[in-house]
PDB file of C-alpha atoms in Angstrom:
ATOM      1  CA  UNK A1427       4.073  15.436 -18.400  1.00 40.00           C
ATOM      2  CA  UNK A1428       2.677  18.285 -16.442  1.00 42.00           C
ATOM      3  CA  UNK A1429      -0.398  18.167 -14.137  1.00 50.00           C
ATOM      4  CA  UNK A1430      -3.479  20.350 -14.682  1.00 63.00           C
ATOM      5  CA  UNK A1431      -4.722  20.754 -11.241  1.00 71.00           C
ATOM      6  CA  UNK A1432      -3.998  23.069  -8.381  1.00 82.00           C
ATOM      7  CA  UNK A1433      -2.147  21.201  -5.560  1.00 83.00           C
ATOM      8  CA  UNK A1434      -3.432  23.275  -2.791  1.00 84.00           C
ATOM      9  CA  UNK A1435      -6.873  22.685  -3.930  1.00 90.00           C
ATOM     10  CA  UNK A1436      -6.374  18.947  -4.265  1.00 94.00           C
ATOM     11  CA  UNK A1437      -5.010  19.011  -0.648  1.00 94.00           C
ATOM     12  CA  UNK A1438      -8.161  20.787   0.388  1.00 95.00           C
ATOM     13  CA  UNK A1439     -10.381  18.455  -1.671  1.00 96.00           C
ATOM     14  CA  UNK A1440      -8.950  15.504   0.021  1.00 97.00           C
ATOM     15  CA  UNK A1441      -9.169  16.832   3.469  1.00 97.00           C
ATOM     16  CA  UNK A1442     -12.940  17.462   3.070  1.00 97.00           C
ATOM     17  CA  UNK A1443     -13.378  13.904   1.532  1.00 97.00           C
ATOM     18  CA  UNK A1444     -11.787  12.370   4.451  1.00 97.00           C
ATOM     19  CA  UNK A1445     -13.925  14.638   6.838  1.00 97.00           C
ATOM     20  CA  UNK A1446     -17.110  13.551   5.155  1.00 96.00           C
ATOM     21  CA  UNK A1447     -16.171   9.764   4.970  1.00 96.00           C
ATOM     22  CA  UNK A1448     -17.495   8.882   8.392  1.00 95.00           C
ATOM     23  CA  UNK A1449     -21.003   9.483   6.925  1.00 94.00           C
ATOM     24  CA  UNK A1450     -20.741   6.029   5.250  1.00 94.00           C
ATOM     25  CA  UNK A1451     -19.132   4.186   8.128  1.00 95.00           C
ATOM     26  CA  UNK A1452     -22.219   2.415   8.807  1.00 91.00           C
ATOM     27  CA  UNK A1453     -22.902   1.079   5.409  1.00 95.00           C
ATOM     28  CA  UNK A1454     -21.663  -2.266   4.190  1.00 95.00           C
ATOM     29  CA  UNK A1455     -19.838  -5.194   5.945  1.00 96.00           C
ATOM     30  CA  UNK A1456     -16.297  -6.141   6.086  1.00 96.00           C
ATOM     31  CA  UNK A1457     -15.097  -9.423   4.184  1.00 93.00           C
ATOM     32  CA  UNK A1458     -16.088 -11.736   7.119  1.00 91.00           C
ATOM     33  CA  UNK A1459     -15.732 -14.836   5.039  1.00 88.00           C
ATOM     34  CA  UNK A1460     -11.920 -14.458   5.526  1.00 91.00           C
ATOM     35  CA  UNK A1461     -11.454 -14.732   9.343  1.00 93.00           C
ATOM     36  CA  UNK A1462      -8.382 -12.501   9.323  1.00 93.00           C
ATOM     37  CA  UNK A1463     -10.109  -9.690   7.339  1.00 94.00           C
ATOM     38  CA  UNK A1464     -13.401  -9.925   9.643  1.00 94.00           C
ATOM     39  CA  UNK A1465     -11.150  -8.603  12.465  1.00 94.00           C
ATOM     40  CA  UNK A1466     -10.251  -5.517  10.902  1.00 95.00           C
ATOM     41  CA  UNK A1467     -11.731  -2.312  12.486  1.00 96.00           C
ATOM     42  CA  UNK A1468     -14.323  -1.372   9.931  1.00 96.00           C
ATOM     43  CA  UNK A1469     -14.774   2.292  10.405  1.00 97.00           C
ATOM     44  CA  UNK A1470     -11.564   3.519   8.838  1.00 98.00           C
ATOM     45  CA  UNK A1471     -10.810   5.739   5.914  1.00 98.00           C
ATOM     46  CA  UNK A1472      -7.811   6.866   3.769  1.00 98.00           C
ATOM     47  CA  UNK A1473      -7.011   8.583   0.518  1.00 98.00           C
ATOM     48  CA  UNK A1474      -3.963   9.054  -1.359  1.00 98.00           C
ATOM     49  CA  UNK A1475      -3.104  10.523  -4.912  1.00 98.00           C
ATOM     50  CA  UNK A1476       0.254  10.341  -6.773  1.00 98.00           C
ATOM     51  CA  UNK A1477       0.863  12.486  -9.592  1.00 96.00           C
ATOM     52  CA  UNK A1478       2.664  11.852 -12.872  1.00 96.00           C
ATOM     53  CA  UNK A1479       5.724  13.992 -11.166  1.00 95.00           C
ATOM     54  CA  UNK A1480       5.713  11.498  -8.386  1.00 96.00           C
ATOM     55  CA  UNK A1481       4.127  14.026  -5.848  1.00 96.00           C
ATOM     56  CA  UNK A1482       2.007  12.455  -3.095  1.00 97.00           C
ATOM     57  CA  UNK A1483      -0.992  13.966  -1.762  1.00 98.00           C
ATOM     58  CA  UNK A1484      -2.724  12.271   1.217  1.00 97.00           C
ATOM     59  CA  UNK A1485      -5.745  12.390   3.930  1.00 98.00           C
ATOM     60  CA  UNK A1486      -7.016  10.474   6.573  1.00 98.00           C
ATOM     61  CA  UNK A1487      -5.521   6.933   7.224  1.00 98.00           C
ATOM     62  CA  UNK A1488      -3.329   7.173   4.073  1.00 98.00           C
ATOM     63  CA  UNK A1489      -0.471   5.555   5.877  1.00 98.00           C
ATOM     64  CA  UNK A1490      -2.223   2.769   7.534  1.00 98.00           C
ATOM     65  CA  UNK A1491      -1.351  -0.707   5.915  1.00 98.00           C
ATOM     66  CA  UNK A1492      -4.252  -2.892   4.684  1.00 98.00           C
ATOM     67  CA  UNK A1493      -4.445  -6.333   2.854  1.00 98.00           C
ATOM     68  CA  UNK A1494      -4.685  -5.299  -0.805  1.00 98.00           C
ATOM     69  CA  UNK A1495      -6.473  -8.548  -1.741  1.00 97.00           C
ATOM     70  CA  UNK A1496      -7.426  -8.375  -5.422  1.00 97.00           C
ATOM     71  CA  UNK A1497      -5.424  -5.342  -6.262  1.00 98.00           C
ATOM     72  CA  UNK A1498      -2.646  -7.933  -6.316  1.00 98.00           C
ATOM     73  CA  UNK A1499      -4.233  -9.500  -9.433  1.00 98.00           C
ATOM     74  CA  UNK A1500      -3.041  -6.327 -11.244  1.00 98.00           C
ATOM     75  CA  UNK A1501       0.546  -6.602  -9.907  1.00 97.00           C
ATOM     76  CA  UNK A1502       0.565 -10.198 -11.109  1.00 97.00           C
ATOM     77  CA  UNK A1503      -0.638  -9.528 -14.387  1.00 98.00           C
ATOM     78  CA  UNK A1504       1.990  -6.999 -14.613  1.00 98.00           C
ATOM     79  CA  UNK A1505       4.744  -9.403 -13.907  1.00 98.00           C
ATOM     80  CA  UNK A1506       3.263 -12.039 -16.406  1.00 97.00           C
ATOM     81  CA  UNK A1507       3.352  -9.167 -19.175  1.00 96.00           C
ATOM     82  CA  UNK A1508       6.975  -8.284 -18.166  1.00 96.00           C
ATOM     83  CA  UNK A1509       8.306 -12.066 -18.120  1.00 95.00           C
ATOM     84  CA  UNK A1510       6.150 -14.021 -20.405  1.00 95.00           C
ATOM     85  CA  UNK A1511       4.944 -14.147 -24.077  1.00 93.00           C
ATOM     86  CA  UNK A1512       1.624 -12.319 -24.173  1.00 92.00           C
ATOM     87  CA  UNK A1513       0.101 -15.110 -26.401  1.00 93.00           C
ATOM     88  CA  UNK A1514       0.743 -17.625 -23.816  1.00 93.00           C
ATOM     89  CA  UNK A1515      -1.589 -15.456 -21.362  1.00 96.00           C
ATOM     90  CA  UNK A1516      -4.385 -14.582 -23.584  1.00 96.00           C
ATOM     91  CA  UNK A1517      -4.758 -18.007 -25.099  1.00 95.00           C
ATOM     92  CA  UNK A1518      -5.730 -19.285 -21.574  1.00 96.00           C
ATOM     93  CA  UNK A1519      -7.609 -16.274 -20.071  1.00 97.00           C
ATOM     94  CA  UNK A1520      -9.872 -13.795 -21.713  1.00 95.00           C
ATOM     95  CA  UNK A1521     -10.178 -10.006 -21.824  1.00 96.00           C
ATOM     96  CA  UNK A1522     -14.058  -9.764 -21.406  1.00 94.00           C
ATOM     97  CA  UNK A1523     -16.291  -8.461 -18.642  1.00 93.00           C
ATOM     98  CA  UNK A1524     -17.646 -11.361 -16.548  1.00 87.00           C
ATOM     99  CA  UNK A1525     -21.146 -10.077 -15.531  1.00 83.00           C
ATOM    100  CA  UNK A1526     -20.979 -12.417 -12.818  1.00 83.00           C
ATOM    101  CA  UNK A1527     -19.513 -12.417  -9.092  1.00 84.00           C
ATOM    102  CA  UNK A1528     -15.759 -12.515  -8.813  1.00 87.00           C
ATOM    103  CA  UNK A1529     -15.769 -16.160  -7.544  1.00 87.00           C
ATOM    104  CA  UNK A1530     -18.128 -17.578 -10.090  1.00 88.00           C
ATOM    105  CA  UNK A1531     -18.006 -21.183 -10.600  1.00 93.00           C
ATOM    106  CA  UNK A1532     -20.954 -21.391 -12.940  1.00 91.00           C
ATOM    107  CA  UNK A1533     -19.463 -19.352 -15.514  1.00 89.00           C
ATOM    108  CA  UNK A1534     -16.243 -21.113 -15.372  1.00 92.00           C
ATOM    109  CA  UNK A1535     -18.038 -24.478 -16.080  1.00 93.00           C
ATOM    110  CA  UNK A1536     -20.088 -23.153 -18.914  1.00 91.00           C
ATOM    111  CA  UNK A1537     -16.905 -21.727 -20.706  1.00 91.00           C
ATOM    112  CA  UNK A1538     -14.883 -24.895 -20.208  1.00 93.00           C
ATOM    113  CA  UNK A1539     -12.488 -23.773 -17.825  1.00 94.00           C
ATOM    114  CA  UNK A1540     -11.325 -20.485 -19.603  1.00 96.00           C
ATOM    115  CA  UNK A1541     -11.820 -17.562 -17.208  1.00 96.00           C
ATOM    116  CA  UNK A1542     -13.499 -14.477 -18.809  1.00 95.00           C
ATOM    117  CA  UNK A1543     -10.611 -12.124 -17.523  1.00 96.00           C
ATOM    118  CA  UNK A1544      -7.539 -12.028 -15.193  1.00 97.00           C
ATOM    119  CA  UNK A1545      -9.261  -9.857 -12.553  1.00 97.00           C
ATOM    120  CA  UNK A1546     -11.895 -12.498 -11.597  1.00 95.00           C
ATOM    121  CA  UNK A1547     -10.626 -15.147  -9.082  1.00 96.00           C
ATOM    122  CA  UNK A1548     -10.414 -17.874 -11.841  1.00 97.00           C
ATOM    123  CA  UNK A1549      -8.539 -15.711 -14.129  1.00 97.00           C
ATOM    124  CA  UNK A1550      -5.857 -14.433 -11.296  1.00 98.00           C
ATOM    125  CA  UNK A1551      -5.360 -18.062 -10.526  1.00 98.00           C
ATOM    126  CA  UNK A1552      -4.668 -18.900 -14.131  1.00 98.00           C
ATOM    127  CA  UNK A1553      -2.167 -16.004 -14.290  1.00 98.00           C
ATOM    128  CA  UNK A1554      -0.697 -17.282 -11.019  1.00 98.00           C
ATOM    129  CA  UNK A1555      -0.211 -20.566 -12.440  1.00 98.00           C
ATOM    130  CA  UNK A1556       1.688 -19.248 -15.557  1.00 97.00           C
ATOM    131  CA  UNK A1557       3.818 -17.422 -13.048  1.00 97.00           C
ATOM    132  CA  UNK A1558       4.490 -20.272 -10.798  1.00 96.00           C
ATOM    133  CA  UNK A1559       5.453 -22.635 -13.763  1.00 94.00           C
ATOM    134  CA  UNK A1560       7.551 -20.122 -15.412  1.00 93.00           C
ATOM    135  CA  UNK A1561       9.326 -17.902 -12.796  1.00 94.00           C
ATOM    136  CA  UNK A1562      11.664 -19.031 -10.120  1.00 92.00           C
ATOM    137  CA  UNK A1563      11.116 -17.602  -6.581  1.00 94.00           C
ATOM    138  CA  UNK A1564       7.882 -16.164  -7.543  1.00 96.00           C
ATOM    139  CA  UNK A1565       6.941 -14.813  -3.886  1.00 95.00           C
ATOM    140  CA  UNK A1566      10.199 -12.915  -3.817  1.00 96.00           C
ATOM    141  CA  UNK A1567       9.493 -11.420  -7.391  1.00 97.00           C
ATOM    142  CA  UNK A1568       5.974 -10.239  -6.181  1.00 97.00           C
ATOM    143  CA  UNK A1569       7.204  -8.582  -3.137  1.00 97.00           C
ATOM    144  CA  UNK A1570      10.154  -6.887  -4.835  1.00 97.00           C
ATOM    145  CA  UNK A1571       8.328  -5.406  -7.363  1.00 97.00           C
ATOM    146  CA  UNK A1572       5.866  -4.109  -5.104  1.00 98.00           C
ATOM    147  CA  UNK A1573       8.553  -2.607  -2.950  1.00 98.00           C
ATOM    148  CA  UNK A1574      10.125  -1.093  -5.796  1.00 97.00           C
ATOM    149  CA  UNK A1575       6.880   0.485  -7.400  1.00 98.00           C
ATOM    150  CA  UNK A1576       5.799   1.758  -4.143  1.00 98.00           C
ATOM    151  CA  UNK A1577       9.383   3.081  -3.251  1.00 97.00           C
ATOM    152  CA  UNK A1578       9.002   1.287   0.105  1.00 98.00           C
ATOM    153  CA  UNK A1579      11.541  -1.401   0.878  1.00 97.00           C
ATOM    154  CA  UNK A1580       9.616  -2.490   3.929  1.00 97.00           C
ATOM    155  CA  UNK A1581       6.429  -3.851   2.231  1.00 97.00           C
ATOM    156  CA  UNK A1582       5.744  -7.476   2.997  1.00 97.00           C
ATOM    157  CA  UNK A1583       3.199 -10.260   3.206  1.00 97.00           C
ATOM    158  CA  UNK A1584       0.601 -10.533   6.210  1.00 97.00           C
ATOM    159  CA  UNK A1585       1.278 -14.142   6.667  1.00 96.00           C
ATOM    160  CA  UNK A1586      -1.531 -14.236   9.021  1.00 96.00           C
ATOM    161  CA  UNK A1587      -3.893 -13.245   6.366  1.00 96.00           C
ATOM    162  CA  UNK A1588      -2.349 -15.693   3.867  1.00 96.00           C
ATOM    163  CA  UNK A1589      -2.646 -18.515   6.350  1.00 96.00           C
ATOM    164  CA  UNK A1590      -6.431 -17.480   6.970  1.00 95.00           C
ATOM    165  CA  UNK A1591      -7.159 -17.583   3.251  1.00 95.00           C
ATOM    166  CA  UNK A1592      -5.650 -20.976   2.824  1.00 96.00           C
ATOM    167  CA  UNK A1593      -7.581 -22.352   5.530  1.00 95.00           C
ATOM    168  CA  UNK A1594     -10.663 -21.201   4.141  1.00 94.00           C
ATOM    169  CA  UNK A1595      -9.628 -22.064   0.358  1.00 95.00           C
ATOM    170  CA  UNK A1596     -12.548 -24.170  -0.718  1.00 96.00           C
ATOM    171  CA  UNK A1597     -14.146 -22.024  -3.161  1.00 95.00           C
ATOM    172  CA  UNK A1598     -10.746 -20.966  -4.924  1.00 96.00           C
ATOM    173  CA  UNK A1599      -9.646 -24.558  -4.949  1.00 97.00           C
ATOM    174  CA  UNK A1600     -12.786 -25.583  -6.612  1.00 97.00           C
ATOM    175  CA  UNK A1601     -11.927 -23.074  -9.186  1.00 97.00           C
ATOM    176  CA  UNK A1602      -8.495 -24.193  -9.677  1.00 98.00           C
ATOM    177  CA  UNK A1603      -9.458 -27.998  -9.826  1.00 97.00           C
ATOM    178  CA  UNK A1604     -12.220 -26.975 -12.441  1.00 97.00           C
ATOM    179  CA  UNK A1605      -9.648 -25.430 -14.671  1.00 97.00           C
ATOM    180  CA  UNK A1606      -7.239 -28.271 -14.009  1.00 97.00           C
ATOM    181  CA  UNK A1607     -10.172 -30.633 -15.195  1.00 97.00           C
ATOM    182  CA  UNK A1608     -10.359 -28.754 -18.361  1.00 97.00           C
ATOM    183  CA  UNK A1609      -6.540 -28.945 -18.911  1.00 96.00           C
ATOM    184  CA  UNK A1610      -6.009 -24.971 -18.442  1.00 97.00           C
ATOM    185  CA  UNK A1611      -4.345 -25.086 -15.020  1.00 97.00           C
ATOM    186  CA  UNK A1612      -1.015 -27.086 -15.154  1.00 97.00           C
ATOM    187  CA  UNK A1613       0.641 -26.718 -11.642  1.00 95.00           C
ATOM    188  CA  UNK A1614      -0.038 -28.200  -8.341  1.00 97.00           C
ATOM    189  CA  UNK A1615      -3.448 -26.462  -6.966  1.00 98.00           C
ATOM    190  CA  UNK A1616      -2.164 -26.003  -3.456  1.00 97.00           C
ATOM    191  CA  UNK A1617       1.216 -24.365  -4.731  1.00 97.00           C
ATOM    192  CA  UNK A1618      -0.861 -21.972  -6.942  1.00 98.00           C
ATOM    193  CA  UNK A1619      -3.249 -21.084  -4.260  1.00 98.00           C
ATOM    194  CA  UNK A1620      -0.421 -20.418  -1.777  1.00 97.00           C
ATOM    195  CA  UNK A1621       1.164 -17.807  -4.101  1.00 98.00           C
ATOM    196  CA  UNK A1622      -2.098 -16.398  -5.150  1.00 98.00           C
ATOM    197  CA  UNK A1623      -3.113 -16.028  -1.365  1.00 98.00           C
ATOM    198  CA  UNK A1624       0.351 -14.426  -0.459  1.00 97.00           C
ATOM    199  CA  UNK A1625      -0.359 -11.802  -3.325  1.00 97.00           C
ATOM    200  CA  UNK A1626      -3.687 -11.067  -1.832  1.00 97.00           C
ATOM    201  CA  UNK A1627      -2.033 -10.683   1.661  1.00 97.00           C
ATOM    202  CA  UNK A1628       0.435  -8.121   0.575  1.00 98.00           C
ATOM    203  CA  UNK A1629       0.196  -5.095   3.219  1.00 98.00           C
ATOM    204  CA  UNK A1630       0.131  -1.770   1.599  1.00 98.00           C
ATOM    205  CA  UNK A1631      -1.155   1.673   2.488  1.00 98.00           C
ATOM    206  CA  UNK A1632      -3.085   4.190   0.222  1.00 98.00           C
ATOM    207  CA  UNK A1633       0.218   5.974  -0.334  1.00 98.00           C
ATOM    208  CA  UNK A1634       1.861   2.691  -1.176  1.00 98.00           C
ATOM    209  CA  UNK A1635      -0.809   1.569  -3.661  1.00 98.00           C
ATOM    210  CA  UNK A1636      -1.142   5.010  -5.380  1.00 98.00           C
ATOM    211  CA  UNK A1637       2.694   5.334  -5.864  1.00 98.00           C
ATOM    212  CA  UNK A1638       2.879   1.688  -7.132  1.00 98.00           C
ATOM    213  CA  UNK A1639       0.604   2.323 -10.038  1.00 98.00           C
ATOM    214  CA  UNK A1640       1.311   5.695 -10.976  1.00 98.00           C
ATOM    215  CA  UNK A1641       3.109   4.370 -14.019  1.00 98.00           C
ATOM    216  CA  UNK A1642      -0.326   3.576 -15.413  1.00 98.00           C
ATOM    217  CA  UNK A1643      -1.052   7.290 -15.542  1.00 97.00           C
ATOM    218  CA  UNK A1644       2.194   7.859 -17.229  1.00 97.00           C
ATOM    219  CA  UNK A1645       2.226   5.641 -20.307  1.00 97.00           C
ATOM    220  CA  UNK A1646       4.115   2.817 -18.358  1.00 98.00           C
ATOM    221  CA  UNK A1647       6.759   5.063 -17.019  1.00 97.00           C
ATOM    222  CA  UNK A1648       7.721   4.918 -13.326  1.00 96.00           C
ATOM    223  CA  UNK A1649       7.327   8.675 -12.214  1.00 95.00           C
ATOM    224  CA  UNK A1650      10.181   8.388  -9.595  1.00 91.00           C
ATOM    225  CA  UNK A1651      13.034   6.382 -11.658  1.00 90.00           C
ATOM    226  CA  UNK A1652      11.944   6.925 -15.227  1.00 94.00           C
ATOM    227  CA  UNK A1653      11.917   3.098 -15.635  1.00 95.00           C
ATOM    228  CA  UNK A1654       9.727   1.399 -18.219  1.00 97.00           C
ATOM    229  CA  UNK A1655       7.336  -0.718 -16.328  1.00 97.00           C
ATOM    230  CA  UNK A1656       5.211  -1.543 -19.569  1.00 97.00           C
ATOM    231  CA  UNK A1657       5.200  -0.350 -22.931  1.00 97.00           C
ATOM    232  CA  UNK A1658       2.697   2.642 -23.943  1.00 97.00           C
ATOM    233  CA  UNK A1659       0.639  -0.035 -25.765  1.00 97.00           C
ATOM    234  CA  UNK A1660       0.373  -2.393 -22.796  1.00 97.00           C
ATOM    235  CA  UNK A1661      -0.207   0.451 -20.560  1.00 98.00           C
ATOM    236  CA  UNK A1662      -3.250   1.570 -22.651  1.00 97.00           C
ATOM    237  CA  UNK A1663      -4.440  -2.145 -22.735  1.00 97.00           C
ATOM    238  CA  UNK A1664      -4.156  -2.574 -19.097  1.00 98.00           C
ATOM    239  CA  UNK A1665      -6.178   0.712 -18.387  1.00 97.00           C
ATOM    240  CA  UNK A1666      -8.731  -0.731 -20.663  1.00 97.00           C
ATOM    241  CA  UNK A1667      -9.036  -4.011 -18.986  1.00 97.00           C
ATOM    242  CA  UNK A1668      -9.320  -2.122 -15.644  1.00 97.00           C
ATOM    243  CA  UNK A1669     -12.085   0.101 -16.762  1.00 96.00           C
ATOM    244  CA  UNK A1670     -14.131  -2.790 -18.177  1.00 96.00           C
ATOM    245  CA  UNK A1671     -13.275  -5.531 -15.676  1.00 96.00           C
ATOM    246  CA  UNK A1672     -11.577  -4.130 -12.695  1.00 95.00           C
ATOM    247  CA  UNK A1673     -14.562  -4.061 -10.358  1.00 94.00           C
ATOM    248  CA  UNK A1674     -16.278  -7.660 -11.417  1.00 85.00           C
ATOM    249  CA  UNK A1675     -19.962  -7.199 -12.082  1.00 88.00           C
ATOM    250  CA  UNK A1676     -20.002  -3.717 -10.903  1.00 93.00           C
ATOM    251  CA  UNK A1677     -17.607  -2.501 -13.477  1.00 93.00           C
ATOM    252  CA  UNK A1678     -20.432  -0.898 -15.565  1.00 93.00           C
ATOM    253  CA  UNK A1679     -21.653   1.067 -12.572  1.00 94.00           C
ATOM    254  CA  UNK A1680     -18.158   2.161 -11.664  1.00 95.00           C
ATOM    255  CA  UNK A1681     -17.508   3.378 -15.141  1.00 94.00           C
ATOM    256  CA  UNK A1682     -20.823   5.330 -14.855  1.00 93.00           C
ATOM    257  CA  UNK A1683     -20.147   6.731 -11.565  1.00 93.00           C
ATOM    258  CA  UNK A1684     -16.586   7.278 -11.590  1.00 95.00           C
ATOM    259  CA  UNK A1685     -15.346   6.967 -15.202  1.00 94.00           C
ATOM    260  CA  UNK A1686     -11.838   5.907 -14.419  1.00 96.00           C
ATOM    261  CA  UNK A1687      -9.825   2.518 -14.866  1.00 97.00           C
ATOM    262  CA  UNK A1688      -9.961   0.997 -11.530  1.00 97.00           C
ATOM    263  CA  UNK A1689      -9.162  -2.149  -9.357  1.00 98.00           C
ATOM    264  CA  UNK A1690     -10.820  -3.021  -6.227  1.00 97.00           C
ATOM    265  CA  UNK A1691     -10.061  -5.661  -3.107  1.00 96.00           C
ATOM    266  CA  UNK A1692     -12.126  -7.049  -0.575  1.00 96.00           C
ATOM    267  CA  UNK A1693      -9.778  -5.421   2.070  1.00 97.00           C
ATOM    268  CA  UNK A1694     -11.469  -2.225   1.091  1.00 97.00           C
ATOM    269  CA  UNK A1695      -8.971  -0.791  -1.276  1.00 98.00           C
ATOM    270  CA  UNK A1696      -9.790   0.670  -4.643  1.00 98.00           C
ATOM    271  CA  UNK A1697      -6.834   2.087  -7.033  1.00 98.00           C
ATOM    272  CA  UNK A1698      -7.927   4.249  -9.788  1.00 98.00           C
ATOM    273  CA  UNK A1699      -6.073   5.902 -12.708  1.00 97.00           C
ATOM    274  CA  UNK A1700      -6.483   9.240 -14.349  1.00 96.00           C
ATOM    275  CA  UNK A1701      -4.471   8.852 -17.512  1.00 96.00           C
ATOM    276  CA  UNK A1702      -1.843  11.593 -17.959  1.00 95.00           C
ATOM    277  CA  UNK A1703      -2.401  13.048 -14.594  1.00 95.00           C
ATOM    278  CA  UNK A1704      -2.424  10.730 -11.617  1.00 96.00           C
ATOM    279  CA  UNK A1705      -3.239   7.559  -9.607  1.00 98.00           C
ATOM    280  CA  UNK A1706      -5.608   7.326  -6.681  1.00 97.00           C
ATOM    281  CA  UNK A1707      -6.102   4.874  -3.882  1.00 98.00           C
ATOM    282  CA  UNK A1708      -8.903   4.955  -1.261  1.00 98.00           C
ATOM    283  CA  UNK A1709      -9.264   2.372   1.567  1.00 98.00           C
ATOM    284  CA  UNK A1710     -12.299   1.776   3.812  1.00 98.00           C
ATOM    285  CA  UNK A1711     -12.983  -1.792   5.016  1.00 98.00           C
ATOM    286  CA  UNK A1712     -16.878  -1.871   4.680  1.00 97.00           C
ATOM    287  CA  UNK A1713     -18.114  -3.441   1.413  1.00 97.00           C
ATOM    288  CA  UNK A1714     -21.193  -3.380  -0.765  1.00 95.00           C
ATOM    289  CA  UNK A1715     -22.770  -6.599  -1.964  1.00 93.00           C
ATOM    290  CA  UNK A1716     -20.247  -6.815  -4.953  1.00 93.00           C
ATOM    291  CA  UNK A1717     -17.243  -6.724  -2.679  1.00 92.00           C
ATOM    292  CA  UNK A1718     -16.094  -2.925  -3.186  1.00 96.00           C
ATOM    293  CA  UNK A1719     -15.592  -0.396  -0.620  1.00 97.00           C
ATOM    294  CA  UNK A1720     -18.761   1.696   0.150  1.00 97.00           C
ATOM    295  CA  UNK A1721     -16.905   4.815   1.521  1.00 97.00           C
ATOM    296  CA  UNK A1722     -14.301   4.401  -1.123  1.00 97.00           C
ATOM    297  CA  UNK A1723     -16.626   4.413  -3.995  1.00 97.00           C
ATOM    298  CA  UNK A1724     -18.349   7.646  -2.570  1.00 97.00           C
ATOM    299  CA  UNK A1725     -14.953   9.311  -2.234  1.00 97.00           C
ATOM    300  CA  UNK A1726     -13.793   8.667  -5.777  1.00 97.00           C
ATOM    301  CA  UNK A1727     -17.126  10.031  -7.175  1.00 96.00           C
ATOM    302  CA  UNK A1728     -16.448  13.383  -5.061  1.00 96.00           C
ATOM    303  CA  UNK A1729     -12.781  13.345  -6.045  1.00 96.00           C
ATOM    304  CA  UNK A1730     -13.478  13.072  -9.835  1.00 94.00           C
ATOM    305  CA  UNK A1731     -16.252  15.605  -9.755  1.00 93.00           C
ATOM    306  CA  UNK A1732     -13.908  18.034  -7.445  1.00 93.00           C
ATOM    307  CA  UNK A1733     -11.006  17.575  -9.870  1.00 89.00           C
ATOM    308  CA  UNK A1734     -13.094  17.920 -12.987  1.00 88.00           C
ATOM    309  CA  UNK A1735     -11.336  15.081 -14.712  1.00 82.00           C
ATOM    310  CA  UNK A1736     -13.083  13.257 -17.340  1.00 71.00           C
ATOM    311  CA  UNK A1737     -10.916  10.788 -19.392  1.00 72.00           C
ATOM    312  CA  UNK A1738     -14.213   9.470 -21.062  1.00 71.00           C
ATOM    313  CA  UNK A1739     -15.216  13.068 -22.237  1.00 60.00           C
TER     314      UNK A1739
END
């Protein structure tokens, strides 16, 4: 599949975006409810693009590793789709936007322990429960898939971040125990939380993330080795879910402003997909009230406008 953009113009656009990013460095706050993330230098910015031919373009701190946090929910869902019967997944977690904060307990109680979608915390914990119960050595499987997709054999977990999250697990534990009370979470809560937090603590750069999810722009096929990661139908479904649910209760605003399937994390990263063309990753640690990177969102708006991409017409 060929690209429809000028590579030199893309390099220039990324450089301009990185140059302008500091305008937003005073806006938002880092995720200070996770002590290890509260210590991250807040005023940083990186951006990377991987096209469907596997070519990478970058600017700013694109090679600086960061904690991917909830971007890992996409990785875990992909593992579940690859290894499990999809009927088992979707009878225990929904596919609808939540309209609530990513860690809402109230909605989970009202809906009797069935999470709205796999990208809110409750849904991601449910997917993790499925993985823990069905796949041996799931930590290894998560890490190795991330390494393969990113083409980086050195990727690993930031154990300090994972330990920090485990030490402040109360709200996620509450979500897990509530689902367990309704019979929808089957494993031991601390084991599920440990795997979940290790996924969140994967340390990747913008280049790593853009490369890792470029297959979603390429009908499920890895641009580098031609391997089929998901089927074309699964690829379309994942992108649909990313568009409607990937940025929590700001998903509608993101669709309005950026118009791409995307997934954010409170580490400051956002991955977005231009179907048929490229994957994008931006990173800047300061977050808005929804938990999404302020400078990252601005950068994606500028990038989409500059490229003239319009998957939604």
